[in-house]
Short mmCIF file of C-alpha atoms and ligand atoms in Angstrom, two decimals:
data_model
loop_
_atom_site.label_atom_id
_atom_site.label_comp_id
_atom_site.label_asym_id
_atom_site.label_seq_id
_atom_site.Cartn_x
_atom_site.Cartn_y
_atom_site.Cartn_z
CA MET C 1 -14.75 -10.72 16.29
CA ILE C 2 -13.81 -7.54 14.53
CA ASP C 3 -10.52 -7.16 13.86
CA LEU C 4 -8.95 -3.84 13.06
CA ARG C 5 -5.36 -4.13 13.38
CA SER C 6 -4.79 -4.27 9.87
CA ASP C 7 -6.68 -4.62 6.08
CA THR C 8 -4.44 -7.57 5.73
CA VAL C 9 -6.69 -10.00 8.21
CA THR C 10 -9.50 -10.27 5.14
CA ARG C 11 -10.63 -13.69 4.68
CA PRO C 12 -11.68 -14.85 0.94
CA THR C 13 -15.28 -14.33 0.23
CA ALA C 14 -17.72 -17.19 -1.03
CA GLY C 15 -17.35 -15.77 -4.66
CA MET C 16 -13.72 -15.12 -4.56
CA ARG C 17 -13.28 -18.94 -3.20
CA GLU C 18 -15.74 -19.79 -6.30
CA ALA C 19 -13.31 -18.12 -8.44
CA ILE C 20 -10.19 -20.27 -6.80
CA ALA C 21 -11.79 -22.98 -7.33
CA ARG C 22 -12.63 -22.61 -10.85
CA ALA C 23 -9.34 -21.22 -11.66
CA ASP C 24 -7.45 -22.00 -15.12
CA VAL C 25 -4.04 -23.07 -14.55
CA GLY C 26 -0.60 -23.80 -16.06
CA ASP C 27 3.18 -23.52 -15.19
CA ASP C 28 3.88 -19.53 -14.71
CA VAL C 29 7.40 -20.09 -14.97
CA TYR C 30 6.99 -20.85 -18.54
CA GLY C 31 4.22 -18.03 -19.04
CA GLU C 32 1.30 -20.74 -19.20
CA ASP C 33 -1.01 -19.77 -16.52
CA PRO C 34 -3.50 -18.42 -18.09
CA THR C 35 -5.26 -16.80 -14.89
CA VAL C 36 -2.12 -15.10 -14.20
CA ASN C 37 -1.74 -13.99 -17.61
CA ALA C 38 -5.08 -12.64 -17.14
CA LEU C 39 -4.33 -11.13 -13.95
CA GLU C 40 -1.19 -8.93 -15.28
CA THR C 41 -3.06 -7.94 -18.22
CA ALA C 42 -6.15 -6.54 -16.33
CA GLY C 43 -3.80 -4.88 -13.92
CA ALA C 44 -1.76 -3.13 -16.28
CA ALA C 45 -4.84 -1.85 -18.89
CA MET C 46 -6.45 -0.53 -15.50
CA LEU C 47 -3.75 1.56 -14.83
CA ASP C 48 -2.96 2.21 -19.12
CA LYS C 49 0.39 0.78 -18.52
CA GLU C 50 2.10 -2.10 -20.70
CA ALA C 51 2.67 -4.58 -18.59
CA GLY C 52 1.99 -6.41 -15.14
CA LEU C 53 4.20 -8.85 -13.08
CA TYR C 54 2.25 -11.22 -10.52
CA VAL C 55 4.36 -11.36 -7.09
CA PRO C 56 3.91 -13.07 -3.74
CA SER C 57 3.82 -9.77 -1.86
CA GLY C 58 4.29 -6.25 -1.48
CA THR C 59 7.66 -6.12 -0.12
CA GLN C 60 8.81 -8.45 -3.26
CA SER C 61 6.87 -6.17 -5.66
CA ASN C 62 8.70 -2.85 -4.50
CA LEU C 63 12.37 -4.59 -4.10
CA LEU C 64 11.98 -5.82 -7.73
CA ALA C 65 10.97 -2.34 -8.41
CA LEU C 66 14.08 -0.86 -6.73
CA LEU C 67 16.21 -3.78 -8.03
CA SER C 68 14.82 -2.90 -11.80
CA HIS C 69 15.54 0.73 -11.48
CA CYS C 70 18.74 0.89 -9.57
CA GLY C 71 22.40 -0.77 -9.72
CA ARG C 72 24.65 -1.21 -6.94
CA GLY C 73 26.06 2.04 -5.53
CA ASP C 74 22.58 3.68 -6.65
CA GLU C 75 20.55 5.38 -4.50
CA TYR C 76 16.88 6.10 -3.94
CA ILE C 77 15.01 9.05 -2.18
CA VAL C 78 12.18 7.87 0.18
CA GLY C 79 9.94 8.78 3.23
CA GLN C 80 11.68 8.19 6.26
CA ALA C 81 8.58 5.91 7.34
CA ALA C 82 7.96 4.87 3.96
CA HIS C 83 7.39 0.98 3.63
CA THR C 84 9.90 0.78 1.19
CA TYR C 85 12.63 2.28 3.34
CA ARG C 86 11.34 1.01 6.68
CA PHE C 87 9.29 -2.01 6.70
CA GLU C 88 10.82 -4.10 3.88
CA GLY C 89 13.75 -5.42 5.95
CA GLY C 90 16.56 -3.53 4.24
CA GLY C 91 16.24 -5.57 1.32
CA ALA C 92 16.81 -3.07 -1.28
CA ALA C 93 20.63 -2.64 0.68
CA ALA C 94 21.35 -6.27 1.42
CA LEU C 95 20.43 -7.63 -1.85
CA GLY C 96 20.95 -4.80 -4.29
CA GLY C 97 23.46 -2.79 -2.79
CA ILE C 98 21.26 -0.01 -3.08
CA GLN C 99 21.44 2.88 -0.71
CA PRO C 100 18.34 4.98 0.38
CA GLN C 101 18.16 8.58 1.05
CA PRO C 102 15.34 9.26 3.31
CA LEU C 103 13.56 11.93 4.35
CA GLU C 104 10.62 13.26 6.18
CA PHE C 105 7.59 13.09 5.33
CA GLU C 106 5.09 16.21 5.44
CA ALA C 107 1.95 16.15 7.55
CA ASP C 108 0.16 15.44 4.13
CA GLY C 109 2.09 12.06 3.22
CA THR C 110 4.13 14.28 0.54
CA LEU C 111 8.10 14.63 0.44
CA ASP C 112 8.61 18.51 0.10
CA LEU C 113 9.65 18.86 -3.44
CA ASP C 114 12.62 21.36 -2.89
CA ARG C 115 14.10 19.17 -0.17
CA VAL C 116 14.04 16.18 -2.55
CA THR C 117 15.62 18.71 -5.26
CA ALA C 118 18.10 19.63 -2.75
CA ASN C 119 19.04 15.99 -2.24
CA ILE C 120 19.17 14.40 -5.59
CA LYS C 121 23.25 14.34 -5.71
CA PRO C 122 25.58 16.25 -8.08
CA ASP C 123 27.62 14.32 -10.55
CA ASP C 124 30.92 13.71 -8.61
CA PHE C 125 32.36 10.44 -7.61
CA HIS C 126 32.00 11.21 -3.63
CA PHE C 127 28.55 10.73 -4.35
CA ALA C 128 25.75 7.72 -4.88
CA VAL C 129 24.26 8.18 -8.17
CA THR C 130 20.46 9.43 -7.21
CA ARG C 131 18.33 7.25 -9.74
CA LEU C 132 14.85 7.30 -8.28
CA LEU C 133 12.40 8.89 -6.39
CA CYS C 134 9.96 6.59 -4.41
CA LEU C 135 6.41 7.55 -3.43
CA GLU C 136 3.63 6.16 -1.17
CA ASN C 137 -0.19 6.15 -2.36
CA THR C 138 -1.83 5.96 0.00
CA THR C 139 0.55 6.89 2.95
CA GLY C 140 -0.86 6.30 6.46
CA GLY C 141 -3.93 6.26 4.81
CA LYS C 142 -3.48 9.94 3.26
CA ALA C 143 -4.32 9.94 -0.76
CA LEU C 144 -1.75 12.36 -2.15
CA PRO C 145 -3.25 15.29 -4.86
CA LEU C 146 -2.84 14.87 -8.39
CA SER C 147 -1.51 17.93 -8.35
CA TYR C 148 1.54 16.99 -6.31
CA LEU C 149 2.26 14.15 -8.49
CA THR C 150 2.76 15.77 -11.68
CA ASP C 151 4.96 18.06 -9.74
CA ALA C 152 6.90 15.11 -8.81
CA ARG C 153 6.92 13.88 -12.43
CA ALA C 154 7.95 17.23 -13.56
CA LEU C 155 10.93 17.02 -10.80
CA CYS C 156 12.00 13.63 -12.09
CA ASN C 157 12.28 14.57 -15.86
CA ARG C 158 14.24 17.33 -14.92
CA HIS C 159 16.72 15.69 -13.14
CA ARG C 160 16.51 12.16 -15.46
CA ILE C 161 15.58 10.05 -12.45
CA GLY C 162 12.73 7.35 -12.14
CA LEU C 163 9.71 7.60 -10.28
CA HIS C 164 8.27 4.41 -8.53
CA LEU C 165 5.04 4.02 -6.51
CA ASP C 166 4.36 2.13 -3.75
CA GLY C 167 0.67 2.01 -4.03
CA ALA C 168 0.08 -0.73 -1.77
CA ARG C 169 -3.63 0.66 -1.28
CA PHE C 170 -3.28 2.74 -4.82
CA PHE C 171 -7.22 1.92 -5.22
CA ASN C 172 -8.04 3.20 -1.98
CA ALA C 173 -6.03 6.69 -3.31
CA VAL C 174 -8.32 6.19 -6.66
CA VAL C 175 -11.83 5.77 -4.63
CA ALA C 176 -11.03 8.58 -1.96
CA THR C 177 -9.75 11.31 -4.59
CA GLY C 178 -11.69 10.07 -7.61
CA VAL C 179 -9.31 10.58 -10.00
CA SER C 180 -9.12 7.66 -12.31
CA ALA C 181 -6.49 4.84 -11.67
CA GLU C 182 -4.80 5.43 -15.43
CA THR C 183 -4.94 9.19 -14.42
CA LEU C 184 -3.21 8.45 -10.58
CA ALA C 185 -0.81 6.28 -12.15
CA GLU C 186 0.19 8.02 -15.41
CA PRO C 187 3.16 10.01 -13.62
CA PHE C 188 4.98 6.93 -12.31
CA ASP C 189 7.23 4.48 -14.41
CA SER C 190 6.20 1.86 -11.66
CA VAL C 191 3.40 1.09 -9.56
CA SER C 192 3.47 -1.77 -7.28
CA VAL C 193 -0.27 -2.76 -5.97
CA CYS C 194 -1.26 -5.00 -3.13
CA LEU C 195 -3.96 -7.39 -3.63
CA SER C 196 -3.87 -8.71 0.05
CA LYS C 197 -4.96 -5.21 1.65
CA GLY C 198 -8.26 -3.68 1.12
CA LEU C 199 -8.94 -5.59 -2.01
CA GLY C 200 -9.11 -8.87 0.03
CA ALA C 201 -7.08 -11.52 -1.83
CA PRO C 202 -5.67 -13.94 0.52
CA VAL C 203 -2.18 -13.51 -1.15
CA GLY C 204 -0.22 -11.08 -3.96
CA SER C 205 0.90 -8.10 -5.62
CA LEU C 206 1.11 -6.74 -9.05
CA LEU C 207 4.05 -4.50 -10.27
CA ILE C 208 3.02 -2.76 -13.16
CA GLY C 209 4.92 -0.66 -15.79
CA THR C 210 6.87 -0.74 -19.21
CA GLU C 211 7.45 -3.99 -21.24
CA ALA C 212 11.01 -3.53 -20.52
CA PHE C 213 10.99 -2.98 -17.06
CA ILE C 214 8.57 -5.75 -16.47
CA ALA C 215 11.11 -7.54 -18.32
CA SER C 216 13.70 -7.23 -15.99
CA ALA C 217 11.69 -7.16 -13.11
CA ARG C 218 10.69 -10.90 -13.98
CA ARG C 219 14.47 -11.94 -13.98
CA TRP C 220 14.85 -10.41 -10.41
CA ARG C 221 11.86 -12.11 -9.22
CA LYS C 222 13.22 -15.34 -10.48
CA MET C 223 16.42 -14.71 -8.77
CA VAL C 224 14.85 -14.13 -5.17
CA GLY C 225 12.58 -17.64 -5.47
CA GLY C 226 9.43 -15.65 -6.49
CA GLY C 227 8.47 -17.49 -9.77
CA MET C 228 5.42 -19.47 -8.74
CA ARG C 229 4.31 -22.47 -10.81
CA GLN C 230 0.36 -23.02 -11.12
CA ALA C 231 -0.17 -19.76 -9.30
CA GLY C 232 -3.55 -19.32 -11.20
CA VAL C 233 -5.14 -20.58 -7.82
CA ILE C 234 -4.04 -17.56 -6.04
CA ALA C 235 -4.01 -14.97 -9.05
CA ALA C 236 -7.47 -16.07 -9.57
CA ALA C 237 -8.40 -14.41 -5.89
CA GLY C 238 -6.54 -11.23 -7.10
CA LEU C 239 -8.65 -10.89 -10.58
CA TYR C 240 -11.77 -11.60 -8.64
CA ALA C 241 -10.38 -8.55 -6.26
CA LEU C 242 -9.77 -6.40 -9.10
CA GLU C 243 -13.15 -6.96 -10.34
CA HIS C 244 -15.44 -6.54 -7.20
CA HIS C 245 -13.77 -5.39 -4.68
CA VAL C 246 -12.43 -1.83 -5.70
CA GLU C 247 -15.40 0.33 -5.68
CA ARG C 248 -16.45 -1.07 -2.42
CA LEU C 249 -13.38 0.46 -0.66
CA ALA C 250 -15.72 3.30 -0.26
CA ASP C 251 -17.68 1.45 2.07
CA ASP C 252 -14.58 1.14 4.11
CA HIS C 253 -13.83 4.95 3.91
CA ARG C 254 -17.42 5.39 5.16
CA HIS C 255 -16.81 2.92 7.93
CA ALA C 256 -13.79 4.52 8.95
CA ALA C 257 -15.15 8.34 8.99
CA ALA C 258 -18.42 7.36 11.42
CA VAL C 259 -16.25 5.42 13.64
CA ALA C 260 -14.03 8.77 13.91
CA ALA C 261 -16.84 11.10 14.54
CA ALA C 262 -17.91 8.60 17.28
CA VAL C 263 -14.27 8.64 18.75
CA ALA C 264 -14.29 12.53 18.25
CA ASP C 265 -17.44 12.92 20.15
CA LYS C 266 -16.29 10.71 23.34
CA PHE C 267 -12.89 12.39 23.21
CA GLY C 268 -12.51 15.41 21.24
CA ASP C 269 -11.44 15.97 17.44
CA ASP C 270 -7.45 16.14 18.45
CA ALA C 271 -7.89 12.71 20.01
CA VAL C 272 -8.57 11.36 16.24
CA ALA C 273 -7.62 11.65 12.37
CA HIS C 274 -9.39 10.08 9.74
CA ASP C 275 -8.08 9.16 6.21
CA THR C 276 -9.62 6.73 3.76
CA ASN C 277 -9.98 3.29 5.42
CA MET C 278 -7.88 4.64 8.49
CA VAL C 279 -8.94 5.87 11.62
CA HIS C 280 -5.60 7.25 14.14
CA VAL C 281 -6.42 7.38 17.82
CA HIS C 282 -4.14 9.46 19.58
CA LEU C 283 -4.63 9.14 23.54
CA PRO C 284 -2.39 9.06 26.29
CA GLU C 285 -0.96 5.60 26.77
CA THR C 286 -3.02 4.38 29.76
CA ALA C 287 -6.38 5.81 28.49
CA TYR C 288 -5.72 4.13 25.05
CA ALA C 289 -4.70 0.70 26.88
CA ARG C 290 -8.46 1.00 28.92
CA LEU C 291 -10.11 1.84 25.43
CA ARG C 292 -8.73 -1.30 23.65
CA ASP C 293 -9.38 -3.44 26.87
CA HIS C 294 -12.93 -2.43 26.75
CA LEU C 295 -13.11 -2.99 22.73
CA GLN C 296 -11.31 -6.46 23.43
CA GLN C 297 -13.51 -7.56 25.83
CA HIS C 298 -16.50 -6.80 23.37
CA GLY C 299 -14.59 -9.11 20.57
CA VAL C 300 -12.88 -6.22 18.96
CA THR C 301 -8.78 -6.52 18.27
CA VAL C 302 -7.20 -3.04 17.75
CA ARG C 303 -3.48 -1.80 17.41
CA ARG C 304 -2.16 1.20 18.73
CA PRO C 305 -2.57 4.13 17.08
CA ARG C 306 -4.04 2.84 13.93
CA TRP C 307 -7.41 1.06 13.22
CA VAL C 308 -8.04 0.04 9.88
CA PHE C 309 -11.08 -1.07 7.75
CA HIS C 310 -11.85 -3.54 5.64
CA LEU C 311 -13.73 -6.05 3.76
CA ASP C 312 -14.75 -8.11 6.65
CA ILE C 313 -15.95 -5.10 8.39
CA ASP C 314 -19.61 -4.37 7.80
CA ASP C 315 -22.71 -1.59 8.59
CA SER C 316 -23.55 -3.68 11.77
CA ASP C 317 -20.09 -4.34 13.27
CA VAL C 318 -19.55 -0.51 12.74
CA ASP C 319 -23.07 0.15 14.75
CA LEU C 320 -21.91 -2.25 17.33
CA LEU C 321 -18.18 -0.59 17.30
CA ILE C 322 -19.93 2.76 17.78
CA THR C 323 -22.16 1.71 20.37
CA MET C 324 -19.18 0.27 22.34
CA ILE C 325 -17.14 3.66 22.18
CA GLU C 326 -20.28 5.40 23.30
CA SER C 327 -20.69 3.65 26.24
CA PHE C 328 -16.70 3.47 27.11
CA THR C 329 -16.01 5.68 30.70
CA PRO C 330 -12.65 7.32 29.61
CA ALA C 331 -11.44 7.52 33.21
CA GLU C 332 -12.73 6.41 36.84
C1 PLP L 401 1.52 -3.69 3.02
C2 PLP L 401 2.48 -3.00 2.28
C3 PLP L 401 3.84 -3.24 2.17
C4 PLP L 401 3.93 -4.64 1.48
O1 PLP L 401 2.92 -5.61 1.59
P1 PLP L 401 3.35 -6.96 2.17
O2 PLP L 401 2.65 -7.71 0.85
O3 PLP L 401 2.78 -7.23 3.46
O4 PLP L 401 4.89 -7.50 1.57
C5 PLP L 401 4.03 -2.29 1.15
N1 PLP L 401 3.66 -0.82 1.15
C6 PLP L 401 2.71 -0.48 2.01
C7 PLP L 401 2.42 0.87 1.89
C8 PLP L 401 1.74 -1.49 2.60
O5 PLP L 401 1.04 -1.36 3.39
#
């Protein structure tokens, strides 16, 4: 079975399971779980920030960030297709009274900074108070350029608003750009990193920022039911992932590039886009359905339009996949 639906489908490796079995634990709500504490410290250190918070999911991590940066009646500026706007169940609005100001992403995954500026509300009681700009890196697999992030920081400083990063795939951006994690995180007040995507942990995310910010997020985490007890059992997997699974993300990027090249050979360059660990296949619906069925018959599961590469896909899987694409007959 080759499952390309998402990089969330990975299963813990033997080494990771061993780390889980060996994990030292305590009650994390009392701050007494040594493995959780080690994970939070390690994550913060990797991004050169003061503190980290281990949370059950990326959705909760972003929610805690929004609740910590914004109050009731405040707003955050965010991509129309961003996870923090579109795919988190309206949590910020439902639980925080926080209003989104969505803007279309540009083709490169950035938000146009002039449009961001134009959407920061003046100090006038007709408007919500703009508190935060929220970016995503990678977004749709695209890694944002450092110069853009630096410009976004300058904008936020000028307008005295915060800058949060939904870095679900932050380390894919680090590996793809060759820019260090510290440097890529530097412009942001807070960063959320998923451990359960390409890093291959079964569960969990890290929220990272200043001591004061994390203290606030910790309070909100308890309030939304994210305070866990002997969470070291799962945090051990996250710690193992940070130690062993960052550099290997380059393999996923290489695999995605190879498969994208095979798709381009078969269907033409316009039918495919490749960024980091994702391949977007753009075919008419019926053609795509035929390709999907062909792959499914050979044990490959894909969604439309995005194929996502991860820890459980190795070189031989990729060779097999390329052979399947080559052997596909597009139309009768
Ligand atoms: C997966 C994802 C999240 C949320 O993570 P969950 O753990 O699934 O809640 C947030 N942002 C992006 C960009 C993601 O891909």
